[in-house]
mmCIF file of C-alpha atoms in Angstrom:
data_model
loop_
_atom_site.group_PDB
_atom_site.id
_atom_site.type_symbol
_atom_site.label_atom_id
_atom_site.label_comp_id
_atom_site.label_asym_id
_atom_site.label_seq_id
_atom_site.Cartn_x
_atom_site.Cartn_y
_atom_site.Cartn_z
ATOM 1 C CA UNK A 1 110.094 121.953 111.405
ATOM 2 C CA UNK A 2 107.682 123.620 113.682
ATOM 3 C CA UNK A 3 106.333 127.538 112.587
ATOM 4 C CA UNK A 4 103.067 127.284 114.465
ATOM 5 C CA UNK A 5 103.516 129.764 117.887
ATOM 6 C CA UNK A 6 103.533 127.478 121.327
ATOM 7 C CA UNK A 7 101.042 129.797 122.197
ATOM 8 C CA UNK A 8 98.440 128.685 119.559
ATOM 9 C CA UNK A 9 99.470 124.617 119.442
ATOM 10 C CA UNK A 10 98.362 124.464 123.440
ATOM 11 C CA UNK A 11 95.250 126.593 122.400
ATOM 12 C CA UNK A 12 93.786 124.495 120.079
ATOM 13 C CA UNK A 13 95.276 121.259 121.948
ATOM 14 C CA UNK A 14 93.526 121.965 125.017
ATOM 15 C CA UNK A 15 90.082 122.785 122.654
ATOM 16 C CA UNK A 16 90.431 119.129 121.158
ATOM 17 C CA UNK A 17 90.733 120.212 118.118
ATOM 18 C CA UNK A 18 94.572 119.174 117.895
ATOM 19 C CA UNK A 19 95.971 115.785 118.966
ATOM 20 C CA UNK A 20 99.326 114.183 118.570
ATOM 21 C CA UNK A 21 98.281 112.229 115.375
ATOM 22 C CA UNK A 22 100.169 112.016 112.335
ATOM 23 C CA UNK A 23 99.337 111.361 108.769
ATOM 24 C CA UNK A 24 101.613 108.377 108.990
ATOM 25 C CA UNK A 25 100.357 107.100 111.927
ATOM 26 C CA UNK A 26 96.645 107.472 110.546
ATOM 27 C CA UNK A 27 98.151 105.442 106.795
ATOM 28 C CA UNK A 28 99.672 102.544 109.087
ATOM 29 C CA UNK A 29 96.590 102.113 111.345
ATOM 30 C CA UNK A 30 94.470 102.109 107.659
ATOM 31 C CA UNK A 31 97.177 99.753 106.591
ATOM 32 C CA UNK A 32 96.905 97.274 109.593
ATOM 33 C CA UNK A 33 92.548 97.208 109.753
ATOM 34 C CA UNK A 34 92.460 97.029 105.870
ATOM 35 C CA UNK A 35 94.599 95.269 103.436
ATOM 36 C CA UNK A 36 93.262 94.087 101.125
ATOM 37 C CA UNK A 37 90.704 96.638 100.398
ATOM 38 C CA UNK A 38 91.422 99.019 97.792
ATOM 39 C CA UNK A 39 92.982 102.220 98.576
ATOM 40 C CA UNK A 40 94.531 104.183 95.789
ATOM 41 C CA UNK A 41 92.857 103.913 92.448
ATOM 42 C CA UNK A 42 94.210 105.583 89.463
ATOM 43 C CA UNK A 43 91.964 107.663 86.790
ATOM 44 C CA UNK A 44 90.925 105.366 84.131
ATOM 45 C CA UNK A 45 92.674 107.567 81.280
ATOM 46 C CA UNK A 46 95.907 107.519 83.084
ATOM 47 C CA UNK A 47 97.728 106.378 79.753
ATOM 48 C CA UNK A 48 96.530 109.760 78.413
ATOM 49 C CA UNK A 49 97.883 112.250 81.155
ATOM 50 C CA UNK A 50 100.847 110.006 82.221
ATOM 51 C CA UNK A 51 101.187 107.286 80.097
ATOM 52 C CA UNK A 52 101.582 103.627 81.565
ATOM 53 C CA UNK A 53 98.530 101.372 82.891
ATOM 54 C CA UNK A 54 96.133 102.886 85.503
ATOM 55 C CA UNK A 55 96.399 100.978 88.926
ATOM 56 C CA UNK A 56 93.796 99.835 91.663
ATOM 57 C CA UNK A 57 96.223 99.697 94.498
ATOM 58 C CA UNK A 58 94.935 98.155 98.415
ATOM 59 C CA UNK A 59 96.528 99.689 101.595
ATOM 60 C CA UNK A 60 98.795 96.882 101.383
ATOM 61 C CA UNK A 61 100.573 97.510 98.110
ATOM 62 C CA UNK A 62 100.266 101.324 98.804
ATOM 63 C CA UNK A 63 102.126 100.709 102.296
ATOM 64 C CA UNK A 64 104.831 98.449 100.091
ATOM 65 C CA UNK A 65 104.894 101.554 97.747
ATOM 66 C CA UNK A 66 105.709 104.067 100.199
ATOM 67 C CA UNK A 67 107.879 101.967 102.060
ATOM 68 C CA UNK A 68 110.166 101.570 98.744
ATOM 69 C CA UNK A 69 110.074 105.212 97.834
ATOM 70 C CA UNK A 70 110.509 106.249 101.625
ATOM 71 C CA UNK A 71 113.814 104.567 100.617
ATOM 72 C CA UNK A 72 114.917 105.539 97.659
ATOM 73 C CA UNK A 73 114.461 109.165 99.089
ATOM 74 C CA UNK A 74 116.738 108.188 102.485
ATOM 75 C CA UNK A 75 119.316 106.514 100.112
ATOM 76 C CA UNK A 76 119.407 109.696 98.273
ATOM 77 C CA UNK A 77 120.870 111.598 101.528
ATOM 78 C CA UNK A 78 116.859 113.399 101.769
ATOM 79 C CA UNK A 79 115.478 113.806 105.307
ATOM 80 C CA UNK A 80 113.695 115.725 107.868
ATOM 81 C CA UNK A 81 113.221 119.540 106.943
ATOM 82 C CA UNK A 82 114.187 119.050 103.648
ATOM 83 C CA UNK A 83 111.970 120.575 101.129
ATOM 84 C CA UNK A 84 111.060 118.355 97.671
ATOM 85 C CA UNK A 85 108.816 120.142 95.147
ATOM 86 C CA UNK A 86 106.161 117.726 93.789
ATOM 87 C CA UNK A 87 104.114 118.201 90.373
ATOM 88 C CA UNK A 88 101.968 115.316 89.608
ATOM 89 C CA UNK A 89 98.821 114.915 88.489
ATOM 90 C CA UNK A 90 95.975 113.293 90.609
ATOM 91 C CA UNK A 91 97.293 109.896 90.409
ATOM 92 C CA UNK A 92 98.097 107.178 92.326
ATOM 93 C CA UNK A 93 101.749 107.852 92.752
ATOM 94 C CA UNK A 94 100.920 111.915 94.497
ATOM 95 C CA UNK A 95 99.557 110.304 97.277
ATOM 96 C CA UNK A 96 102.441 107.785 97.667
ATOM 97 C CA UNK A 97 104.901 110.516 97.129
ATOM 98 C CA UNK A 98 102.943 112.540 100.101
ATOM 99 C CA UNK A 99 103.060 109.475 102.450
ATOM 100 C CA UNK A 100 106.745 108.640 101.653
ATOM 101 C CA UNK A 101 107.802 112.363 102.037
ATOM 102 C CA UNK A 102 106.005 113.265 105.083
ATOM 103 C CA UNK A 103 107.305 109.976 107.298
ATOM 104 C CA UNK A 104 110.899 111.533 106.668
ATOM 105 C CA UNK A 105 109.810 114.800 107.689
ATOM 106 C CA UNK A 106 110.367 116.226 104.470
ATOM 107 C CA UNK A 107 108.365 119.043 103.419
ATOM 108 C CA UNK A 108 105.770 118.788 100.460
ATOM 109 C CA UNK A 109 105.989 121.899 98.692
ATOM 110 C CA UNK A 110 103.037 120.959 95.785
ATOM 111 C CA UNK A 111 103.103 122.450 92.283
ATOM 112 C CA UNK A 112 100.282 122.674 90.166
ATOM 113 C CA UNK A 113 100.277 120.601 86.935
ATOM 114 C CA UNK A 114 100.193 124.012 84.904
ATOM 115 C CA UNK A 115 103.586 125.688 86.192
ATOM 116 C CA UNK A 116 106.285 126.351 84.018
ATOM 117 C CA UNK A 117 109.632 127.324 84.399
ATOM 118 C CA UNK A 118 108.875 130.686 85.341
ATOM 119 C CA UNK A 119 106.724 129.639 88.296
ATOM 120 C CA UNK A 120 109.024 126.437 89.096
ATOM 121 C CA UNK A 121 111.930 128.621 89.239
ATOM 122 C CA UNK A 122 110.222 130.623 92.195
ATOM 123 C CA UNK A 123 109.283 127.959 94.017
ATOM 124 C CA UNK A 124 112.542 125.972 94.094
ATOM 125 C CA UNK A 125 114.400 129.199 95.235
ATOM 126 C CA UNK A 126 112.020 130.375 97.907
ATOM 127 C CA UNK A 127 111.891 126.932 99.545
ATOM 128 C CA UNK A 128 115.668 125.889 99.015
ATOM 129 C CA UNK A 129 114.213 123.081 97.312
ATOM 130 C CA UNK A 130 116.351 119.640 97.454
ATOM 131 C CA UNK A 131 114.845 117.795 94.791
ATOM 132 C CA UNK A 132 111.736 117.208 92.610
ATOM 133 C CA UNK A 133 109.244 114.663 91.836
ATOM 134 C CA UNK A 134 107.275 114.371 88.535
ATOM 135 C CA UNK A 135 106.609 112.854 85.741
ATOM 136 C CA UNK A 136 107.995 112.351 82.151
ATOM 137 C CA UNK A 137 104.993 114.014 80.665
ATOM 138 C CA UNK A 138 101.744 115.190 82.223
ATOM 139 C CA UNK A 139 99.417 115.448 78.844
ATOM 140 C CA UNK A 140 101.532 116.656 75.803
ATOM 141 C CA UNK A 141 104.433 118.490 78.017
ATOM 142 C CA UNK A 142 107.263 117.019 78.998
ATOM 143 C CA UNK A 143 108.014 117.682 82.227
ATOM 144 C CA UNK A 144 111.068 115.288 83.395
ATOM 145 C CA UNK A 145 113.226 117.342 80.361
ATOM 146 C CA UNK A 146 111.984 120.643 81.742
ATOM 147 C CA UNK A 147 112.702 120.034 84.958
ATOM 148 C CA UNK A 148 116.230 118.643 84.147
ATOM 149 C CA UNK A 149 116.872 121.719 82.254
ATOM 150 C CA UNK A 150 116.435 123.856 84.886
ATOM 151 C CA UNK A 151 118.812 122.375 87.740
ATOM 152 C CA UNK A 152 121.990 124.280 86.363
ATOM 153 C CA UNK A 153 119.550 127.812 87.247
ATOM 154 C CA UNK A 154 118.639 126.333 90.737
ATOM 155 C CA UNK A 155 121.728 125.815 92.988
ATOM 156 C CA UNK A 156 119.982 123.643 95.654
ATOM 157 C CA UNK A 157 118.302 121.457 93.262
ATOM 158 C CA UNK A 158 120.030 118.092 93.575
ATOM 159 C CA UNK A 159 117.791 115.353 92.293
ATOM 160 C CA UNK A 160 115.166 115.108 89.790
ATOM 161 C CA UNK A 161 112.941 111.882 89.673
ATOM 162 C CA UNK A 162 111.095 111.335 87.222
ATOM 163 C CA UNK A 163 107.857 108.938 87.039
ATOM 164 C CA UNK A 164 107.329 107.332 83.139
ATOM 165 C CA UNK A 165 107.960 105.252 80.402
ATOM 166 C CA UNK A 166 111.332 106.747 79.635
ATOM 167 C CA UNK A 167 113.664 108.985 81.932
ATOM 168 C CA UNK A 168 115.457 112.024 80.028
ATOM 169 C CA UNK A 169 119.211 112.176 80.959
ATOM 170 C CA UNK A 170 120.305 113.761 84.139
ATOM 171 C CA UNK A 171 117.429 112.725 85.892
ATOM 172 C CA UNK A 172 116.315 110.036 87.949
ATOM 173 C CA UNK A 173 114.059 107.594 86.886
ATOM 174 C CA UNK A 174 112.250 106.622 89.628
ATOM 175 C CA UNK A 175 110.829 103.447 88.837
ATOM 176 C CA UNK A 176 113.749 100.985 88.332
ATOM 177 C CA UNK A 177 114.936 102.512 91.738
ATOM 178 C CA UNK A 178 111.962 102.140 93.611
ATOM 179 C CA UNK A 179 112.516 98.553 92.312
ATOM 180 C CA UNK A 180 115.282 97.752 93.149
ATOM 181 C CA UNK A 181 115.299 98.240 96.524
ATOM 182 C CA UNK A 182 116.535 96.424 98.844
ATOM 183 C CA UNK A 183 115.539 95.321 102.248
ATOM 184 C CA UNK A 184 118.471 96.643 104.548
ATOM 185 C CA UNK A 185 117.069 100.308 102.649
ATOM 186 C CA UNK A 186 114.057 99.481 103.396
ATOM 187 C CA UNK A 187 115.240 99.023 107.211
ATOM 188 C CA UNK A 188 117.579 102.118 106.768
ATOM 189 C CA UNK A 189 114.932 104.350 105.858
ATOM 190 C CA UNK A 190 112.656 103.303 108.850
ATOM 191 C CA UNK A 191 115.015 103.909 110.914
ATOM 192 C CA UNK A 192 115.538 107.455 110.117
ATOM 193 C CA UNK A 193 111.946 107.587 110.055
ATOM 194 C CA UNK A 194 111.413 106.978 113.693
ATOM 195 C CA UNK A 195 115.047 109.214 114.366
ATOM 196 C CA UNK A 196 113.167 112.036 112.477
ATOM 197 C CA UNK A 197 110.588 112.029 115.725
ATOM 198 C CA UNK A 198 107.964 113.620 113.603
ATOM 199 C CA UNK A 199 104.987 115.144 115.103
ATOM 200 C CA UNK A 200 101.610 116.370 114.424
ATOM 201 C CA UNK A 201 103.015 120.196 114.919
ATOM 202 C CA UNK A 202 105.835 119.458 112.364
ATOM 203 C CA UNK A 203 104.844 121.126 108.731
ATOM 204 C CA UNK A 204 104.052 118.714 105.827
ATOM 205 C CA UNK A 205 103.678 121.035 102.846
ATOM 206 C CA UNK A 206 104.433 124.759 101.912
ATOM 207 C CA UNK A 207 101.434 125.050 99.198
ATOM 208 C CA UNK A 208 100.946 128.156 96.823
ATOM 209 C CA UNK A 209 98.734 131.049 97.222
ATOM 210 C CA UNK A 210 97.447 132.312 93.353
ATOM 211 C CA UNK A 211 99.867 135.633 92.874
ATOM 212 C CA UNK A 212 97.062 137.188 91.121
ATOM 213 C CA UNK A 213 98.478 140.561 92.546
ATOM 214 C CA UNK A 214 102.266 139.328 93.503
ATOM 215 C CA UNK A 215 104.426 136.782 93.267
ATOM 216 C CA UNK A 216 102.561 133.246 94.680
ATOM 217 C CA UNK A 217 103.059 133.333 98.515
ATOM 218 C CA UNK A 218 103.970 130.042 100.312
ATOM 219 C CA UNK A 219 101.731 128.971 103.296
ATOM 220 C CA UNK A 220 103.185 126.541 105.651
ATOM 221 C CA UNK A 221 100.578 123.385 106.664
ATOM 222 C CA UNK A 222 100.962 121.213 109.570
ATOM 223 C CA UNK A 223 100.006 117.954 110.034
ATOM 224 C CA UNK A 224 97.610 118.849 112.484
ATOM 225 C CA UNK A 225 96.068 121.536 110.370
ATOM 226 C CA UNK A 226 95.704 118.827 107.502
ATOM 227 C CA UNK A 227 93.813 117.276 110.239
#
């Protein structure tokens, strides 16, 4: 999905400031100069906000990571212009659910950590959300159940995976499905990667303003503008 005007994407093209660079494209070439150095490395109390054994991941088992969740999203019929709402904390697996989202096309909408229903609610409605990714529990709240809870209330709302120990009924726990996939997914979901034709103009997330006067307002982010 493109929102920027034509107008302003030559503008800022012909400055240099804007190129026809992806995130993806930046993660592979990382991937292919690097390894085996380390890449992703999770906060050493982990257990405490997540639960599980922090990682120390290199571009290599990262770009395996992705690659398997890129998947497990294509097998679940998710794919270019979809939006998934993501609430993690600053872990490992947010930047792997970025980089497996955005090669799809699929729109990041980000949630902060904090957000309840209330403030969930809003955000899967305005965007049309498709599905969710979080965690079982981020610190004492238990955000897999929550989220389960609320998909009778949010009609587009199809999947809920959940990162953890334990996966509350109803959702998806997104672990054992990230492991056991299978190399003709694997395949599948590059393919629609390169059919998705994403490009540097295409939007990656929909982030939040505050709503300190309002309701939060969502602001549309392109790859580029990442950039």
């Amino acid at each position: 999905m493109i929102v920027i005007p034509e107008h302003r994407i030559r503008e800022m093209k012909a400055k240099g400031w804007w190129g026809d660079v992806t995130l993806d494209d930046l993660f592979r070439k990382h991937v292919a100069a690097h390894p085996d150095s380390e890449a992703l490395i999770d906060p050493l109390n982990a257990a405490d906000i997540t639960g599980g054994t922090p990682e120390r991941l290199t571009w290599a088992r990262s770009a395996d990571a992705v690659d398997r969740l890129t998947a497990v999203l294509h097998a679940h019929g998710l794919g270019k212009d979809d939006v998934v709402v993501v609430q993690l904390p600053n872990i490992a697996q947010l930047s792997i659910a970025y980089l497996a989202c955005l090669r799809l096309g699929i729109i990041i909408s980000p949630a902060p950590v904090q957000y309840r229903e209330h403030e969930l609610g809003y955000i899967i409605g305005k965007t049309d959300a498709a599905a969710v990714i979080t965690a079982e529990r981020i610190g004492k709240h238990r955000h897999g159940e929550m989220l389960v809870a609320m998909k009778p209330a949010c009609p587009t709302l199809r999947q809920v995976f959940v990162l953890g120990e334990t996966c509350p009924d109803g959702g998806l726990n997104l672990e054992a499905l990230t492991d056991a996939v299978t190399p003709a997914e694997r395949a599948a979901a590059e393919a629609a990667a390169k059919a998705a034709k994403v490009t540097a103009d295409d939007i990656v997330t929909i982030c939040w303003t505050s709503g300190t006067e309002a309701q939060p307002k969502g602001v549309p982010r392109s790859h580029n503008e990442w950039l």
